[in-house]
Structure formats: C-alpha cells, structure tokens
Coordinates of C-alpha atoms in Angstrom, one line a residue:
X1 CA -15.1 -104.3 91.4
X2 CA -14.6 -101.6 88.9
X3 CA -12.0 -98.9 89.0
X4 CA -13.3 -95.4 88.6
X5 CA -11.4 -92.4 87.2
X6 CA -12.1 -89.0 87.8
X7 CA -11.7 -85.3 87.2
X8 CA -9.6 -84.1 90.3
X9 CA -8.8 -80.3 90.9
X10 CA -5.5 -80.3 92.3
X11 CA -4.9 -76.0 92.6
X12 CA -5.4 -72.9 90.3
X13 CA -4.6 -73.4 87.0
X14 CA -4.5 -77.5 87.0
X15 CA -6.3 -80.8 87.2
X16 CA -5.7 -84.2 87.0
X17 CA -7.7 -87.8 85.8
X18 CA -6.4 -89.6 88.9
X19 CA -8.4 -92.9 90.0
X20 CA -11.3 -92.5 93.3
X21 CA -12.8 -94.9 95.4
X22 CA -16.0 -96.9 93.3
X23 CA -19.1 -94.9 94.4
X24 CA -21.3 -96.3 97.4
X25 CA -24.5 -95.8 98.5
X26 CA -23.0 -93.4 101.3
X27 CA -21.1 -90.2 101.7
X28 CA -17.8 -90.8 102.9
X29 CA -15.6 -88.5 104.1
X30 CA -13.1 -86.4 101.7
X31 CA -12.3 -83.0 100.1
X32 CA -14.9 -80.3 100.5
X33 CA -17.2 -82.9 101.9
X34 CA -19.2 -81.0 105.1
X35 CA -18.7 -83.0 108.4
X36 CA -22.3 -83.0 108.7
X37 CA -23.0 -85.2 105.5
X38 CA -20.1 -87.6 106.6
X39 CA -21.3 -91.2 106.6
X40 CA -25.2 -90.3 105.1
X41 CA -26.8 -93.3 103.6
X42 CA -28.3 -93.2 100.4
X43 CA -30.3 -95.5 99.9
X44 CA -32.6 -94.0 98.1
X45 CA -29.8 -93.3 95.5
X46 CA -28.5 -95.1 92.7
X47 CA -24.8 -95.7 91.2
X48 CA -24.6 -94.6 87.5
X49 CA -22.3 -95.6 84.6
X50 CA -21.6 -92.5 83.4
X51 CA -22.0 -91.8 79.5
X52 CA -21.8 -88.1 79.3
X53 CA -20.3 -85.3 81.7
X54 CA -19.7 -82.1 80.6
X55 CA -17.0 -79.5 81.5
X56 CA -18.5 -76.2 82.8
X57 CA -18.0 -72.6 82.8
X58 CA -18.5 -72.7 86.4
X59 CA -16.0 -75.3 87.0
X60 CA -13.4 -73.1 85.4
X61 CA -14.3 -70.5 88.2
X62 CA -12.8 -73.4 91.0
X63 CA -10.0 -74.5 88.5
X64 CA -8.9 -70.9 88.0
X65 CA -8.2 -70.2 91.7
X66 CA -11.4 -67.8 91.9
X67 CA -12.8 -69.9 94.9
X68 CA -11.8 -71.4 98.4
X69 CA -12.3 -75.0 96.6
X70 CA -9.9 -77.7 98.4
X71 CA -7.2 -79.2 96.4
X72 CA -8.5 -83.3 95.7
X73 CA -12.3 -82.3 95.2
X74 CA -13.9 -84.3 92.1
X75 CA -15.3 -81.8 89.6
X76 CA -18.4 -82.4 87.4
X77 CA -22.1 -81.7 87.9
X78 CA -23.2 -82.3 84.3
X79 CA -24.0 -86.2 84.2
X80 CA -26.0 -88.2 82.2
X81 CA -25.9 -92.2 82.7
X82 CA -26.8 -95.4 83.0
X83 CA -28.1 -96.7 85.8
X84 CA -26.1 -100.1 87.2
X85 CA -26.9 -100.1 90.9
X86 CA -30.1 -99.2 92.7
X87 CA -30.6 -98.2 96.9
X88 CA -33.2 -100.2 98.7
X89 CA -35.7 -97.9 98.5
X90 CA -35.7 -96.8 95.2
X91 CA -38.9 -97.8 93.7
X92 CA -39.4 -96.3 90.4
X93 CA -35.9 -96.6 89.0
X94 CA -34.2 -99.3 87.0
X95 CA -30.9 -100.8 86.1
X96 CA -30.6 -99.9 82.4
X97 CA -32.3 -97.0 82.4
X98 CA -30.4 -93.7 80.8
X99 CA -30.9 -90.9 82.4
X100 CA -30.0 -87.2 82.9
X101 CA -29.4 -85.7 86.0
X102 CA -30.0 -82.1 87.1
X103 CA -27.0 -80.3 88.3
X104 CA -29.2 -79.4 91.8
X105 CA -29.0 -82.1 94.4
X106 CA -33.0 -81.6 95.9
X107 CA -34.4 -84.1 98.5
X108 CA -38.2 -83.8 97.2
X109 CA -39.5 -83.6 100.9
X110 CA -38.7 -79.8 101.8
X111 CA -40.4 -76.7 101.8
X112 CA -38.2 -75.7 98.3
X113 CA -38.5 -79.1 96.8
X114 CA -42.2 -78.9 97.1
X115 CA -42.7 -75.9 96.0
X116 CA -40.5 -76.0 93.0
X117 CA -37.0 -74.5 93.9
X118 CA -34.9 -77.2 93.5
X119 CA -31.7 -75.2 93.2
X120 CA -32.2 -74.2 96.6
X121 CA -33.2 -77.8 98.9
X122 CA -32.9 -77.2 102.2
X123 CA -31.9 -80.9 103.2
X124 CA -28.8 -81.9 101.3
X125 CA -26.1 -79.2 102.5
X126 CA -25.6 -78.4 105.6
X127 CA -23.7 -74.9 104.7
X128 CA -26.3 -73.2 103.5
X129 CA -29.8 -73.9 100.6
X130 CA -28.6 -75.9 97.5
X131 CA -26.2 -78.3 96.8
X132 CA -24.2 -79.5 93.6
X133 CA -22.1 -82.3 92.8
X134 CA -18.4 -81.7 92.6
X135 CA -19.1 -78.5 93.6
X136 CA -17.0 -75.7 96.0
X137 CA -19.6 -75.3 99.6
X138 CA -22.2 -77.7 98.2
X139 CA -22.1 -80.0 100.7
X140 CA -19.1 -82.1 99.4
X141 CA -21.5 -84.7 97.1
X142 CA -18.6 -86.5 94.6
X143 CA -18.5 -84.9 91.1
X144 CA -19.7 -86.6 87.9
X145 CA -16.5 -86.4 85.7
X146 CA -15.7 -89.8 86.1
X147 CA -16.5 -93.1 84.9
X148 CA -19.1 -94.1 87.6
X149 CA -20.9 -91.4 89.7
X150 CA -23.7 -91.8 93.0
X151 CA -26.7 -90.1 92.8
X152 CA -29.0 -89.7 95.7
X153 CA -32.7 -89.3 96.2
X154 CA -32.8 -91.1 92.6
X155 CA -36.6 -91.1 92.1
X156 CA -36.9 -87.6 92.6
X157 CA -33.6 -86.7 90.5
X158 CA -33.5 -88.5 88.0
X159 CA -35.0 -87.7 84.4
X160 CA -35.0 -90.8 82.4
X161 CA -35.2 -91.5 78.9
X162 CA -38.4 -92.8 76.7
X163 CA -36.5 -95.0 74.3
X164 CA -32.5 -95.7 75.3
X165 CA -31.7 -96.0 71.1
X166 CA -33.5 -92.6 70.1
X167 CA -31.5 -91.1 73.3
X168 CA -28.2 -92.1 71.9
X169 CA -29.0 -90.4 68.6
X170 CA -29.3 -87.5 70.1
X171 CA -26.9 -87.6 73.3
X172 CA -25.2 -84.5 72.6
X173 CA -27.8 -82.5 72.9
X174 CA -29.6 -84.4 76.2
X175 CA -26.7 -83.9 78.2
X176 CA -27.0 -80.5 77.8
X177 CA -30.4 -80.9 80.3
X178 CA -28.1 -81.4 83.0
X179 CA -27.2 -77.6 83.2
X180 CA -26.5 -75.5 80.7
X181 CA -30.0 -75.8 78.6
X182 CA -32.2 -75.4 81.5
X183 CA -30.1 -72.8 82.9
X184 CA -30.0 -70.5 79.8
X185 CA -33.7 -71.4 79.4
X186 CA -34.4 -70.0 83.0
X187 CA -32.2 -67.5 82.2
X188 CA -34.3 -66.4 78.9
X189 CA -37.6 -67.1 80.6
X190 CA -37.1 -65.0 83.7
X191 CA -36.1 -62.2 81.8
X192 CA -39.4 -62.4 80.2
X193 CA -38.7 -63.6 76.9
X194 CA -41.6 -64.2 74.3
X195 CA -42.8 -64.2 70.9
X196 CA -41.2 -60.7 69.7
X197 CA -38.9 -60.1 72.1
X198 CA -36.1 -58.1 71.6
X199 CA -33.5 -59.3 73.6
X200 CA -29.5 -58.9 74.7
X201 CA -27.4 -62.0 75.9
X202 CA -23.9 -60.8 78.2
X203 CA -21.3 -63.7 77.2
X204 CA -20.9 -66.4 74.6
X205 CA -19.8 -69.2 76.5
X206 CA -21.9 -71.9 76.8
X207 CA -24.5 -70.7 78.9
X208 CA -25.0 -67.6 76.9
X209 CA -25.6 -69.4 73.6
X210 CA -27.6 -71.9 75.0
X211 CA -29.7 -68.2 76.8
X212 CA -30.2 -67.6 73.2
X213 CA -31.2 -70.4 71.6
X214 CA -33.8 -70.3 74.3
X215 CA -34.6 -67.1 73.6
X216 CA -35.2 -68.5 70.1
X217 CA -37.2 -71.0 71.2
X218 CA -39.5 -68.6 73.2
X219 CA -39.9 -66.5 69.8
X220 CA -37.6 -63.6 70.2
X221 CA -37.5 -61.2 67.0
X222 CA -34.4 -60.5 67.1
X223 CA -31.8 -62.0 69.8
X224 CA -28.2 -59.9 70.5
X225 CA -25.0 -61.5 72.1
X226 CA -22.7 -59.5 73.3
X227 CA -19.3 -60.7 74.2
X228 CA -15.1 -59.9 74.1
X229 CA -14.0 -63.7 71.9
X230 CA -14.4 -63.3 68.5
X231 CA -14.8 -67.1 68.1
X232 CA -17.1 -67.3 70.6
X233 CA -19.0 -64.4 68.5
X234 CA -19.1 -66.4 65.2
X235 CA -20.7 -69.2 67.3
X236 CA -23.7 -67.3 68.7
X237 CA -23.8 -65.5 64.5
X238 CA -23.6 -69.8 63.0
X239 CA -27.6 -69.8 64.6
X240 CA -29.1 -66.3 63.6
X241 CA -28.3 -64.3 66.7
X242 CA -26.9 -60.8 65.8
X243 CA -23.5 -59.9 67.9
X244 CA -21.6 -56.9 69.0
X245 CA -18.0 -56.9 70.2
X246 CA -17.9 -55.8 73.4
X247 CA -14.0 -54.2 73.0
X248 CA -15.0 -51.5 70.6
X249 CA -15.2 -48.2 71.8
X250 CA -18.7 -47.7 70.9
X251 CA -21.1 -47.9 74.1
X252 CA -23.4 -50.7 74.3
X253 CA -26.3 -48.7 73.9
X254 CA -24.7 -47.1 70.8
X255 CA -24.8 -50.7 69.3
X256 CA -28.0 -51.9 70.5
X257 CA -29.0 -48.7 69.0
X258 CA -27.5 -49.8 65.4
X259 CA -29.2 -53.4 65.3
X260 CA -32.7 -52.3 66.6
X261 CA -32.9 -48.8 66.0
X262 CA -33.3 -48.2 69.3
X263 CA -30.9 -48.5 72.2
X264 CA -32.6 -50.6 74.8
X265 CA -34.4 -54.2 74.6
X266 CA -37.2 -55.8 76.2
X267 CA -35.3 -58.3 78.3
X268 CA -31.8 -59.1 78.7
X269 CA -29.2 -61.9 80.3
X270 CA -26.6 -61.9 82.7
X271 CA -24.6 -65.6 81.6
X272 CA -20.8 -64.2 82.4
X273 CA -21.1 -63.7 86.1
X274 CA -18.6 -62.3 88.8
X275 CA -15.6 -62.6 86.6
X276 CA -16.8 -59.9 84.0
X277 CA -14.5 -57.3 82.4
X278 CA -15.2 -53.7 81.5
X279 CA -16.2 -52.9 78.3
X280 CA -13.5 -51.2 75.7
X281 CA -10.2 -52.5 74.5
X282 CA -7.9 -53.7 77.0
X283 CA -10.9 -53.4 80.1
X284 CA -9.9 -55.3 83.3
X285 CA -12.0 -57.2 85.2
X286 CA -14.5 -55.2 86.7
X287 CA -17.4 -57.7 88.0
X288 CA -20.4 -55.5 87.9
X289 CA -19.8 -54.4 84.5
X290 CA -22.8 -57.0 83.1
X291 CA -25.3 -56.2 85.6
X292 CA -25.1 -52.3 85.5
X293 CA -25.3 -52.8 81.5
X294 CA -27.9 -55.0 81.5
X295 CA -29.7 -52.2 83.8
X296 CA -28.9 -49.3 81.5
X297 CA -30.1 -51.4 78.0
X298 CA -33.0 -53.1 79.5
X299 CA -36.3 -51.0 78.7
X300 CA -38.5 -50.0 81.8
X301 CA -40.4 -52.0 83.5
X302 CA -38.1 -55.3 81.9
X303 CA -36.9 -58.3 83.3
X304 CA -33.2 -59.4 84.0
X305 CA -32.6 -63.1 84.2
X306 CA -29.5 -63.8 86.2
X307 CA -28.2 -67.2 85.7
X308 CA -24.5 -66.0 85.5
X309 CA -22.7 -67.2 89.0
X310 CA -21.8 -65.0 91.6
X311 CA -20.3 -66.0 94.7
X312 CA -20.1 -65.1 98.6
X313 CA -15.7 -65.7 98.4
X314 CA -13.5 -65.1 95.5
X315 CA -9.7 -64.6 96.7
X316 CA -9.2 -64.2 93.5
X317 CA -11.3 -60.4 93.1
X318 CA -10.3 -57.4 92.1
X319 CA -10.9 -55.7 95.7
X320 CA -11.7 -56.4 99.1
X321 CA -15.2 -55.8 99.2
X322 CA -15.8 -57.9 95.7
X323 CA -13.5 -60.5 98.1
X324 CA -16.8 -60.8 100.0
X325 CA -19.0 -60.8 96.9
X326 CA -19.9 -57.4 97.5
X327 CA -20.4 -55.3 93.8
X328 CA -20.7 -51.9 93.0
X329 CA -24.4 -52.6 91.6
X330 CA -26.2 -49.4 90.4
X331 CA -29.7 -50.7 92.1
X332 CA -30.8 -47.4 92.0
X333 CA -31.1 -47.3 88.0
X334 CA -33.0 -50.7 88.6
X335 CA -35.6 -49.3 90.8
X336 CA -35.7 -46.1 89.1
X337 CA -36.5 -48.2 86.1
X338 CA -39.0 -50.3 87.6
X339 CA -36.7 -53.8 86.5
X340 CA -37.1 -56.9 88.2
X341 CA -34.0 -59.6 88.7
X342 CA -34.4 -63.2 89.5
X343 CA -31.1 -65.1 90.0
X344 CA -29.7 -68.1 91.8
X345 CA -29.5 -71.4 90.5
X346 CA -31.4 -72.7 87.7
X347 CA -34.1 -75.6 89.1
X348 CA -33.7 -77.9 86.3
X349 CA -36.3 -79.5 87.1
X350 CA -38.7 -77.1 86.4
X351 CA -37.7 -77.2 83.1
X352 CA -36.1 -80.5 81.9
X353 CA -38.6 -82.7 80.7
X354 CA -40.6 -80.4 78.3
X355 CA -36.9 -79.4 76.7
X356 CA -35.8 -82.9 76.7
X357 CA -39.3 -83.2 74.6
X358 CA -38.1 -81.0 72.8
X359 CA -34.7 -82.0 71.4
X360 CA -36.4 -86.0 70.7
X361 CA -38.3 -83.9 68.5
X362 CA -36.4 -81.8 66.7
X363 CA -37.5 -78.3 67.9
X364 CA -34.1 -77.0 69.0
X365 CA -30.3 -78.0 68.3
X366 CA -28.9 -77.0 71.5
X367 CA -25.9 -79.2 70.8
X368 CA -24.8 -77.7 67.6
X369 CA -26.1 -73.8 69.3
X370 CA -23.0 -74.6 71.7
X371 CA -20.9 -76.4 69.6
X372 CA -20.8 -79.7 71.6
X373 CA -17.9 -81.5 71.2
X374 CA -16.7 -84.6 72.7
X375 CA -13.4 -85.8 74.0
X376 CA -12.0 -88.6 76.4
X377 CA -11.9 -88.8 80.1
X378 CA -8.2 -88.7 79.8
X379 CA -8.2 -85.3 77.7
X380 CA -10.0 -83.2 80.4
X381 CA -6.9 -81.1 82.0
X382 CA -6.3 -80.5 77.8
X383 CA -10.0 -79.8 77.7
X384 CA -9.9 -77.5 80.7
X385 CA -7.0 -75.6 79.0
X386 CA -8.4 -74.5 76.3
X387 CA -11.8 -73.7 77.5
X388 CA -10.0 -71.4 79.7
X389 CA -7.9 -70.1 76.7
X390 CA -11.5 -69.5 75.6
X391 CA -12.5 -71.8 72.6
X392 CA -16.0 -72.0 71.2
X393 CA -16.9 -74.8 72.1
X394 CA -18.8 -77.4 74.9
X395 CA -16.4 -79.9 75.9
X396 CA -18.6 -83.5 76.6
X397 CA -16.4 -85.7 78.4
X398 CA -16.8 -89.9 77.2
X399 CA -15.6 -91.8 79.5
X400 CA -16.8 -95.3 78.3
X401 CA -16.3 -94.2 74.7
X402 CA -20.3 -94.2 73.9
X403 CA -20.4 -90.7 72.8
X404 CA -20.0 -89.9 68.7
X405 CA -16.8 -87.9 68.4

C-alpha cells in the first residue's frame, strides 16, 4: 500500500510534512476528530490521488495560534484529484476521473443541502452546521494537503472535469474552485455586485483578489482594494483594480473619495476577517476595523458580502470579549443605513460549475489574479512561512509533481 504524506500542524508558528495513515473509507479516530464521527463509514466516498492542494489564508489563522486547533491535525481543504478508489455505493463516480472538491463537506440529504447551503450541512459535524476538511471544530474530517486524501458523500461532492487533458492546461486556475474562487465570487455577488458597480475589496490576500476579479467578472466599473502589503497591492493593480494603502493617514472615505469622486461605493467586501488591524501607520489589530469601514463607505441601502472568517474562539484576540468572538460592530450605522450582510461559508457549490465553465473558456484568469504558484509537498512549512510573512502570492502544493512550476 502506498505511503501518504501530509501537512501536519504541530503548534503556533509551525508545521511539519510528517507521513499519516493511507486514507480509508472510514473516520478513524485522531486529532480534532469529534467522538461522534469516530468509526463513520463512507462508503459513499471515494479515495483521491491528490494533484493540487492549496495553502489558505484560513489555515494560517490555526498555524498562527489564533484557534483552539490540536497539535497533529492534518491541514488542507483545497483539493483537487484523481480519483483511485471508489465506496460501494458510489454510483456516478469513476476511477480516473479529475475532480475538484469544494472546501464544504455537505451530505446532499438535509434540510441545507437541499436547499442550497452547503456550507452549513447539518449531517457531517456533530459540533455544530458545516464541516471542512482539516479544519479546527469541523468535525475532524482528514485534510487534503497530502498525497492521497478521502472524500465522502462523492457523488454529491465531487465536481468533475469534461476533458482530463484540457483540465491540466489549466490546473492552476481549477483548483482555485475548491475555495478561494467561489468564495470571493460569493463574496462579490452577495454584496450585490453588477454591471457598473462601484465597488471596495478589504484585503489582498487571496481571497480578496480573487473578490475582485469576480467583481470584474460581474462587470464592476471600477473595482478598489484596499489593503496594509505593498506587494500584495501591486498584485490586485497587475489586473486593473485601483488600490489605496490602508497605512496612510488619509481616512478611507477620503480615498474612496479621490478615485470615484465620491466617498462611498455601491457594494463592498469583507475578505480579511477577525484578524484585521486599524487603519494608519503602525495600527494594531483591532478586528472590527473592516466591518465598521465597510459600513461607513458602503452607500445606503448596499450590500456587504462577508466571506472574511470570523470565529466563536480566538485565544489569540486582542480582548476578552473578542476571546469569545464578540466585536465592537457599529450595527447601528448598518441599520441606520438600511445595509444588508450575508456571511458564513461560501457554498461552493452553488457556484463551481458555471466558474469552472468559465476558466475552460477563457473568461477569467483567476490563477494569474492571485498569483498562483506552485511548490512541493515537502516545501509547505517554507510555504507557510512566507505567506505568513505576507507574500503575494497563492501557494499550490504538488505532491505527485503534476503541477507546472
């Protein structure tokens, strides 16, 4: 049987590749995983070579210490493989087939599932709605940075491929449907992005420049990042986006104001999250920073799409109450202002086969928007590193060395 490495967080500030078990068709027992979903059978899953996994912004939120992750949980819930191994009752699914595979774990036989919120299935964590893989409270389903990876409820998950050769031509921007594409698309789209849009992007990471290429795609006017990393400012500038730099003194209205003319937009993005800073040179963190800024910029009766993570623990936070995921959120301006909010996890789903139509042909770039970049398996805690240090780019992890580099 084959070995399988895998992206392990071992405590704030550092991972290792160490090697796991070979996935199964069954939850076993280990790190993070809920006693509950000890032992499930899966035989409606499938076991995937995996060609492409992705490090993630909110990975770096566990690795960081900012969560009450366990030490040996496997990290990764961007995967996009081959299928090697099918459950007995997977009927639709075939060895061979490439595939993507959303970030949400969703049964497709709940209330949510049925009605389209995958990011919040009610049967596949026993914590609480939603699960992820190699994720902190998700219900303790192995991550996907690693050479082989399970997948359950396969027919229902899975997204795969029309043409394997076409797929690899353009696999750096496909595994990108695992997470970050549809999530800045939801992002853009809940905020009410469309043709003419005037609209403002919080953060430059990855999700944020994929929320404005979206916001492109949608047919925004004009489409405004804000952010702290210069680098990270040049990327979002390399694809038409204007940018203002968030540690000037000058308010954020103040620059809105010198772009549009005006100092609000139609719709903005949250995609930074509970580890914001305040605005200005030298600001601390101050996590409601983005949303009461997105509040005061947004125009009246605008949407805020909220894709940016915020959690229920962060030992990590800046006070007590922000501990508990408590913010000091100025809903008032909100409701005085007649906004609307939608966050929560992204349900790929919703989303991932009309943007994988997309990329086959040639109606965004999503890889070169977020400056994909691939790397060995082995170079992950290096990868880690200097994501963390704040690099502009999307680190794609190749573990079977099938990826262009």
């Amino acid at each position: 049987m084959a070995g399988n490495k895998a992206v392990t967080y071992i405590g704030p500030g550092k991972v290792e590749v160490r090697s796991i078990g070979f996935p199964e068709l069954v939850l076993r027992d280990g790190p993070g995983v809920h006693p509950a979903n000890v032992g499930r059978k899966c035989e409606h899953g499938v076991i995937l070579k995996v060609v492409a996994t992705n490090i993630c912004g909110s990975d770096q939120h566990m690795v960081r210490g900012r969560t009450t992750a366990p030490p040996g949980l496997v990290l990764g819930h961007e995967i996009t493989g081959e299928v090697i191994e099918v459950g007995r009752d997977v009927e639709f699914v075939k060895p061979g087939d490439l595939c993507s595979v959303p970030f949400n774990i969703a049964c497709g036989r709940c209330r949510m599932c049925k009605e389209g919120h995958t990011g919040v299935c009610l049967n596949v964590n026993p914590d609480r709605p939603g699960s992820a893989y190699g994720y902190v409270d998700m219900g303790g389903w192995v991550g996907g940075q690693a050479e082989y990876a399970m997948v359950p409820y396969a027919d229902w998950n899975l997204l795969t491929f029309p043409d394997r050769d076409q797929a690899m031509e353009k696999i750096l921007d496909l595994t990108m449907l695992s997470d970050i594409f549809p999530t800045g698309y939801h992002g853009a789209v809940t905020a009410g992005v469309t043709s003419g849009s005037t609209v403002y992007v919080a953060g430059a990471g990855p999700v944020g420049l994929a929320a404005a290429h979206s916001a492109q795609f949608l047919g925004a006017s004009v489409v405004i990042v804000g952010d702290m990393n210069q680098a990270r400012l040049a990327q979002a500038r390399s694809f038409g986006c204007e940018t203002v730099d968030l540690t000037q003194d000058a308010t954020l209205p103040d620059q809105i104001e010198q772009i549009l003319g005006e100092p609000e937009v139609d719709a903005a993005v949250d995609a930074v999250g509970f580890e914001a800073r305040g605005h200005g040179a030298g600001a601390g963190e101050a996590p409601a920073t983005v949303l009461n800024s997105i509040m005061e910029i947004t125009r009246a009766a605008g949407k805020l799409g909220i894709p940016g993570l915020y959690v229920t623990g962060d030992p990590g936070a800046v006070d007590e109450a922000a501990k508990q995921g408590s913010l000091s959120i100025r809903i008032g301006l909100g409701w005085a202002r007649s906004q609307t909010f939608t966050t929560g996890q992204c349900p790929v789903m919703r989303y991932h086969r009309s943007l994988m139509t997309a990329i086959l042909h040639d109606r965004v770039q999503i890889a070169k928007a977020v400056n994909a970049t691939a790397i060995p398996l082995d170079d992950a805690p290096q990868g880690y590193a200097d994501f963390d240090e704040g690099v502009a780019r999307k680190f794609v992890l190749n573990p079977h060395g099938l990826l262009p580099t």
